[in-house]
Coordinates of C-alpha atoms in Angstrom, one line a residue:
X1 CA -24.0 15.8 10.2
X2 CA -25.6 18.6 12.0
X3 CA -25.4 18.4 15.8
X4 CA -27.6 20.3 18.2
X5 CA -26.1 21.9 21.4
X6 CA -27.7 19.3 23.6
X7 CA -26.5 16.4 21.5
X8 CA -25.5 13.4 23.6
X9 CA -22.6 11.6 22.0
X10 CA -23.3 7.9 21.1
X11 CA -20.9 5.0 21.4
X12 CA -21.2 1.7 19.5
X13 CA -19.8 -1.2 21.5
X14 CA -19.0 -4.2 19.4
X15 CA -18.1 -7.4 21.2
X16 CA -19.3 -11.0 20.7
X17 CA -19.3 -11.4 24.5
X18 CA -22.4 -9.8 26.1
X19 CA -20.7 -9.6 29.4
X20 CA -18.0 -7.3 28.0
X21 CA -20.8 -5.1 26.5
X22 CA -22.5 -4.9 29.8
X23 CA -19.3 -3.9 31.6
X24 CA -18.5 -1.1 29.2
X25 CA -22.2 0.0 29.2
X26 CA -22.2 0.4 33.0
X27 CA -19.0 2.4 32.8
X28 CA -20.2 4.8 30.0
X29 CA -24.0 5.0 30.1
X30 CA -24.1 8.0 32.4
X31 CA -22.4 10.2 29.8
X32 CA -23.1 8.6 26.5
X33 CA -25.9 7.0 24.5
X34 CA -24.9 3.3 24.2
X35 CA -25.4 1.2 21.1
X36 CA -24.4 -2.5 20.9
X37 CA -23.6 -5.2 18.5
X38 CA -22.4 -8.7 19.0
X39 CA -21.1 -9.3 15.5
X40 CA -19.3 -7.3 12.8
X41 CA -22.1 -7.3 10.3
X42 CA -24.6 -5.8 12.8
X43 CA -21.9 -3.2 13.7
X44 CA -21.6 -2.1 10.1
X45 CA -25.4 -1.9 9.8
X46 CA -25.7 0.4 12.8
X47 CA -22.7 2.5 11.8
X48 CA -24.1 3.0 8.2
X49 CA -27.6 3.9 9.4
X50 CA -29.1 7.4 9.3
X51 CA -27.8 8.1 12.8
X52 CA -24.2 6.8 12.9
X53 CA -22.4 6.6 16.3
X54 CA -19.8 9.2 17.3
X55 CA -17.3 6.5 18.4
X56 CA -16.9 2.8 17.9
X57 CA -15.4 0.5 20.6
X58 CA -14.4 -2.5 18.6
X59 CA -13.3 -6.0 19.6
X60 CA -11.1 -7.9 17.1
X61 CA -12.1 -11.5 17.6
X62 CA -15.7 -12.0 16.3
X63 CA -17.3 -15.0 14.5
X64 CA -18.5 -13.4 11.2
X65 CA -16.6 -10.2 10.3
X66 CA -13.6 -9.6 12.6
X67 CA -12.8 -6.2 14.0
X68 CA -10.0 -5.5 11.5
X69 CA -12.4 -5.9 8.6
X70 CA -15.1 -3.8 10.3
X71 CA -12.6 -1.0 10.7
X72 CA -11.4 -1.3 7.1
X73 CA -15.0 -1.1 5.8
X74 CA -15.8 1.9 8.0
X75 CA -12.8 3.8 6.8
X76 CA -13.6 3.0 3.1
X77 CA -17.0 4.6 3.2
X78 CA -17.5 8.4 3.0
X79 CA -20.4 8.3 5.4
X80 CA -18.4 6.5 8.2
X81 CA -14.8 7.4 7.5
X82 CA -14.6 10.1 10.2
X83 CA -16.0 7.9 13.0
X84 CA -13.1 7.3 15.4
X85 CA -12.5 3.6 16.2
X86 CA -10.9 2.4 19.4
X87 CA -9.9 -1.3 19.5
X88 CA -10.5 -3.0 22.8
X89 CA -9.1 -6.5 22.6
X90 CA -7.2 -9.2 24.4
X91 CA -4.6 -9.2 21.6
X92 CA -1.5 -7.6 23.0
X93 CA 1.1 -8.2 20.3
X94 CA 2.8 -5.1 18.8
X95 CA 1.9 -6.4 15.3
X96 CA -1.8 -6.6 16.2
X97 CA -1.7 -3.0 17.5
X98 CA 0.3 -1.8 14.5
X99 CA -2.3 -3.4 12.2
X100 CA -5.1 -1.6 14.0
X101 CA -3.5 1.8 13.6
X102 CA -2.7 1.2 10.0
X103 CA -6.3 0.4 9.3
X104 CA -7.3 3.8 10.7
X105 CA -7.9 3.0 14.4
X106 CA -7.6 6.0 16.7
X107 CA -6.6 4.1 19.8
X108 CA -5.8 0.5 20.9
X109 CA -6.7 -0.7 24.4
X110 CA -5.7 -4.2 25.7
X111 CA -7.9 -6.2 28.0
X112 CA -8.0 -6.4 30.9
X113 CA -8.2 -2.6 31.2
X114 CA -8.4 0.1 33.9
X115 CA -11.9 1.6 33.8
X116 CA -10.8 5.1 34.6
X117 CA -8.1 5.0 31.9
X118 CA -10.6 3.8 29.3
X119 CA -13.1 6.5 30.3
X120 CA -10.4 9.2 29.9
X121 CA -9.2 7.9 26.5
X122 CA -12.8 7.7 25.3
X123 CA -13.5 11.2 26.5
X124 CA -10.5 12.5 24.6
X125 CA -11.6 10.9 21.4
X126 CA -15.2 12.2 21.8
X127 CA -14.0 15.7 22.5
X128 CA -11.8 15.6 19.4
X129 CA -14.7 14.3 17.3
X130 CA -17.0 17.1 18.5
X131 CA -14.5 19.8 17.7
X132 CA -13.6 18.3 14.3
X133 CA -17.3 18.0 13.4
X134 CA -17.8 21.7 14.3
X135 CA -14.9 22.8 12.2
X136 CA -16.0 20.7 9.3
X137 CA -19.5 22.1 9.5
X138 CA -18.2 25.7 9.6
X139 CA -15.9 25.0 6.6
X140 CA -18.9 23.7 4.5
X141 CA -21.3 26.4 5.4
X142 CA -21.8 29.7 3.6
X143 CA -21.3 32.4 6.2
X144 CA -23.9 34.8 4.8
X145 CA -26.9 32.6 4.1
X146 CA -26.2 29.7 6.6
X147 CA -26.8 27.1 3.9
X148 CA -24.1 24.7 2.5
X149 CA -21.4 26.3 0.4
X150 CA -19.8 25.4 -3.0
X151 CA -17.3 23.0 -1.3
X152 CA -20.1 21.1 0.4
X153 CA -22.0 21.0 -2.9
X154 CA -19.0 19.5 -4.7
X155 CA -18.6 16.8 -2.1
X156 CA -22.3 16.0 -1.8
X157 CA -22.9 15.8 -5.6
X158 CA -20.1 13.3 -5.9
X159 CA -21.4 11.2 -3.1
X160 CA -25.0 11.3 -4.4
X161 CA -24.0 10.4 -7.9
X162 CA -22.0 7.4 -6.8
X163 CA -24.9 6.2 -4.5
X164 CA -27.5 6.6 -7.3
X165 CA -25.2 5.0 -9.8
X166 CA -25.1 1.8 -7.6
X167 CA -28.9 1.7 -7.6
X168 CA -29.3 2.9 -11.2
X169 CA -31.4 5.9 -10.2
X170 CA -31.8 9.4 -11.6
X171 CA -30.3 12.6 -10.1
X172 CA -31.8 16.0 -10.8
X173 CA -30.2 19.4 -10.4
X174 CA -31.7 22.9 -10.3
X175 CA -29.5 25.9 -11.1
X176 CA -31.0 29.0 -9.6
X177 CA -30.1 32.7 -10.2
X178 CA -31.6 35.8 -8.7
X179 CA -32.9 37.9 -11.5
X180 CA -31.1 41.3 -12.1
X181 CA -29.4 41.1 -8.7
X182 CA -26.7 43.7 -9.6
X183 CA -29.4 46.2 -10.4
X184 CA -31.0 45.3 -7.0
X185 CA -27.7 46.1 -5.2
X186 CA -27.3 49.3 -7.2
X187 CA -30.8 50.4 -6.3
X188 CA -31.1 49.3 -2.7
X189 CA -27.5 48.9 -1.5
X190 CA -25.3 45.9 -0.6
X191 CA -26.8 45.6 2.9
X192 CA -30.2 45.1 1.5
X193 CA -28.6 42.7 -1.0
X194 CA -27.3 40.6 1.8
X195 CA -30.7 40.5 3.5
X196 CA -32.2 39.5 0.1
X197 CA -29.7 36.6 -0.3
X198 CA -30.6 35.3 3.1
X199 CA -34.3 35.5 2.6
X200 CA -34.1 33.9 -0.9
X201 CA -32.0 31.1 0.5
X202 CA -34.5 30.4 3.3
X203 CA -37.4 30.4 0.8
X204 CA -35.6 28.0 -1.6
X205 CA -34.7 25.7 1.3
X206 CA -38.2 25.6 2.6
X207 CA -39.3 23.6 -0.5
X208 CA -36.8 20.8 0.1
X209 CA -37.8 18.2 2.7
X210 CA -36.0 14.9 2.0
X211 CA -32.8 14.2 3.9
X212 CA -30.4 13.9 1.0
X213 CA -31.8 16.9 -0.9
X214 CA -29.3 19.8 -0.7
X215 CA -29.5 23.5 -1.5
X216 CA -26.2 25.3 -1.6
X217 CA -25.0 28.8 -2.4
X218 CA -23.2 28.1 -5.7
X219 CA -21.6 31.6 -5.9
X220 CA -22.7 35.2 -5.8
X221 CA -26.4 35.3 -6.4
X222 CA -26.5 31.8 -7.8
X223 CA -27.8 28.7 -5.9
X224 CA -27.9 25.0 -6.8
X225 CA -30.1 22.2 -5.6
X226 CA -29.1 18.5 -5.8
X227 CA -32.0 16.1 -5.8
X228 CA -31.0 12.4 -5.6
X229 CA -33.4 9.7 -6.8
X230 CA -35.6 12.3 -8.4
X231 CA -36.5 12.4 -12.1
X232 CA -37.7 15.3 -14.3
X233 CA -41.4 14.6 -13.4
X234 CA -40.7 15.4 -9.8
X235 CA -37.9 17.9 -10.2
X236 CA -40.0 20.4 -12.3
X237 CA -42.7 20.8 -9.7
X238 CA -40.1 21.4 -7.0
X239 CA -38.5 24.1 -9.3
X240 CA -41.9 25.7 -9.8
X241 CA -42.5 25.7 -6.0
X242 CA -39.2 27.4 -5.5
X243 CA -40.1 30.0 -8.1
X244 CA -43.3 30.8 -6.3
X245 CA -41.7 30.8 -2.8
X246 CA -39.3 33.5 -3.9
X247 CA -41.9 35.6 -5.7
X248 CA -44.2 35.3 -2.6
X249 CA -41.5 36.9 -0.4
X250 CA -42.6 40.2 -2.1
X251 CA -39.2 41.8 -1.9
X252 CA -39.5 45.1 -3.9
X253 CA -37.3 45.3 -7.0
X254 CA -38.1 48.4 -8.9
X255 CA -35.1 48.0 -11.2
X256 CA -36.2 44.6 -12.5
X257 CA -37.9 44.3 -15.9
X258 CA -39.0 40.7 -15.0
X259 CA -41.3 41.7 -12.1
X260 CA -41.9 44.4 -9.5
X261 CA -40.4 42.0 -6.8
X262 CA -37.3 39.8 -6.5
X263 CA -37.6 36.7 -8.7
X264 CA -35.4 33.8 -9.8
X265 CA -34.7 31.9 -12.9
X266 CA -34.2 28.2 -12.7
X267 CA -32.6 25.6 -15.0
X268 CA -33.7 22.0 -14.4
X269 CA -31.8 18.9 -15.6
X270 CA -32.1 15.2 -14.8
X271 CA -29.8 12.3 -15.7
X272 CA -29.6 8.6 -14.9
X273 CA -26.5 8.2 -12.8
X274 CA -24.1 5.5 -14.0
X275 CA -20.5 4.6 -13.0
X276 CA -19.3 5.7 -16.4
X277 CA -21.1 9.0 -16.3
X278 CA -20.2 12.2 -14.6
X279 CA -22.1 14.6 -12.4
X280 CA -20.4 17.4 -14.3
X281 CA -22.6 16.6 -17.3
X282 CA -25.6 17.0 -15.1
X283 CA -24.3 20.4 -13.9
X284 CA -23.6 21.5 -17.4
X285 CA -27.1 20.7 -18.6
X286 CA -28.7 22.5 -15.6
X287 CA -26.5 25.5 -16.3
X288 CA -27.6 25.5 -20.0
X289 CA -31.2 25.3 -19.0
X290 CA -30.7 28.3 -16.6
X291 CA -29.3 30.3 -19.5
X292 CA -32.4 29.4 -21.5
X293 CA -34.6 30.6 -18.7
X294 CA -32.8 33.9 -18.6
X295 CA -33.0 34.2 -22.4
X296 CA -36.7 33.5 -22.4
X297 CA -37.4 36.5 -20.1
X298 CA -36.4 35.3 -16.5
X299 CA -38.8 34.6 -13.6
X300 CA -39.4 31.1 -15.0
X301 CA -38.2 27.4 -15.0
X302 CA -36.6 25.9 -18.1
X303 CA -36.0 22.2 -18.4
X304 CA -32.9 20.8 -20.1

């Protein structure tokens, strides 16, 4: 998840006793955004929302879903796996503490607690989370264009496919290649080629607006767009819009037989996601469609 420089870390406090939530809120509210839940099911709903917390403070004893089960479910989902969980509980047996750590808890604090000690341990976990998120974002970002890289694409496509398979929804993919890019580099130089890649990436990205749509640099001068819950009828207009966005940049390309400016070829494929199916089949179809677009003269969209 992208974080701005001014992002205020958020903490979800989960306890069936409102008094305990109020106590922790007073302790932490100056430095953090506080979210609260008095039952396990509500805690899971908040954690799995579009804006998940940066840290969960979790009681174990709750009436519906206990803290152990909440932690287990958080750690089993890709979206919430990396949220650190600190158990704050009256259970003080070593076996309880061991179970909490085995389920993926980052820390275990026994009530009654010392406020300053709790604040310090929370601060340590938040700082670690911020650094880890930054490193993860760097590792998944293409250094030249600033968009997600191939590694991020692989992870995102797998996640999207599984989610759409659960809901029996289609997934579409666009494979995009800059036409005659080697000739562009030979004519204008690799410095101009780098600028071209960045501008094309920005133009392609400007067409996508939904939160789970992703454009990545697939490799070299090739890009890929993953479009969850989108069928062919909506994917093709997006592809045409990308085609136009790149053409409208007006980047001169005297060495291209396709057009006097930089253009792209796009292959478009759509598949109904199923648990038995594979996103690799979708990628293969999109790649074959891209090949067809090139064979037909480039600067065009070809459907699978």
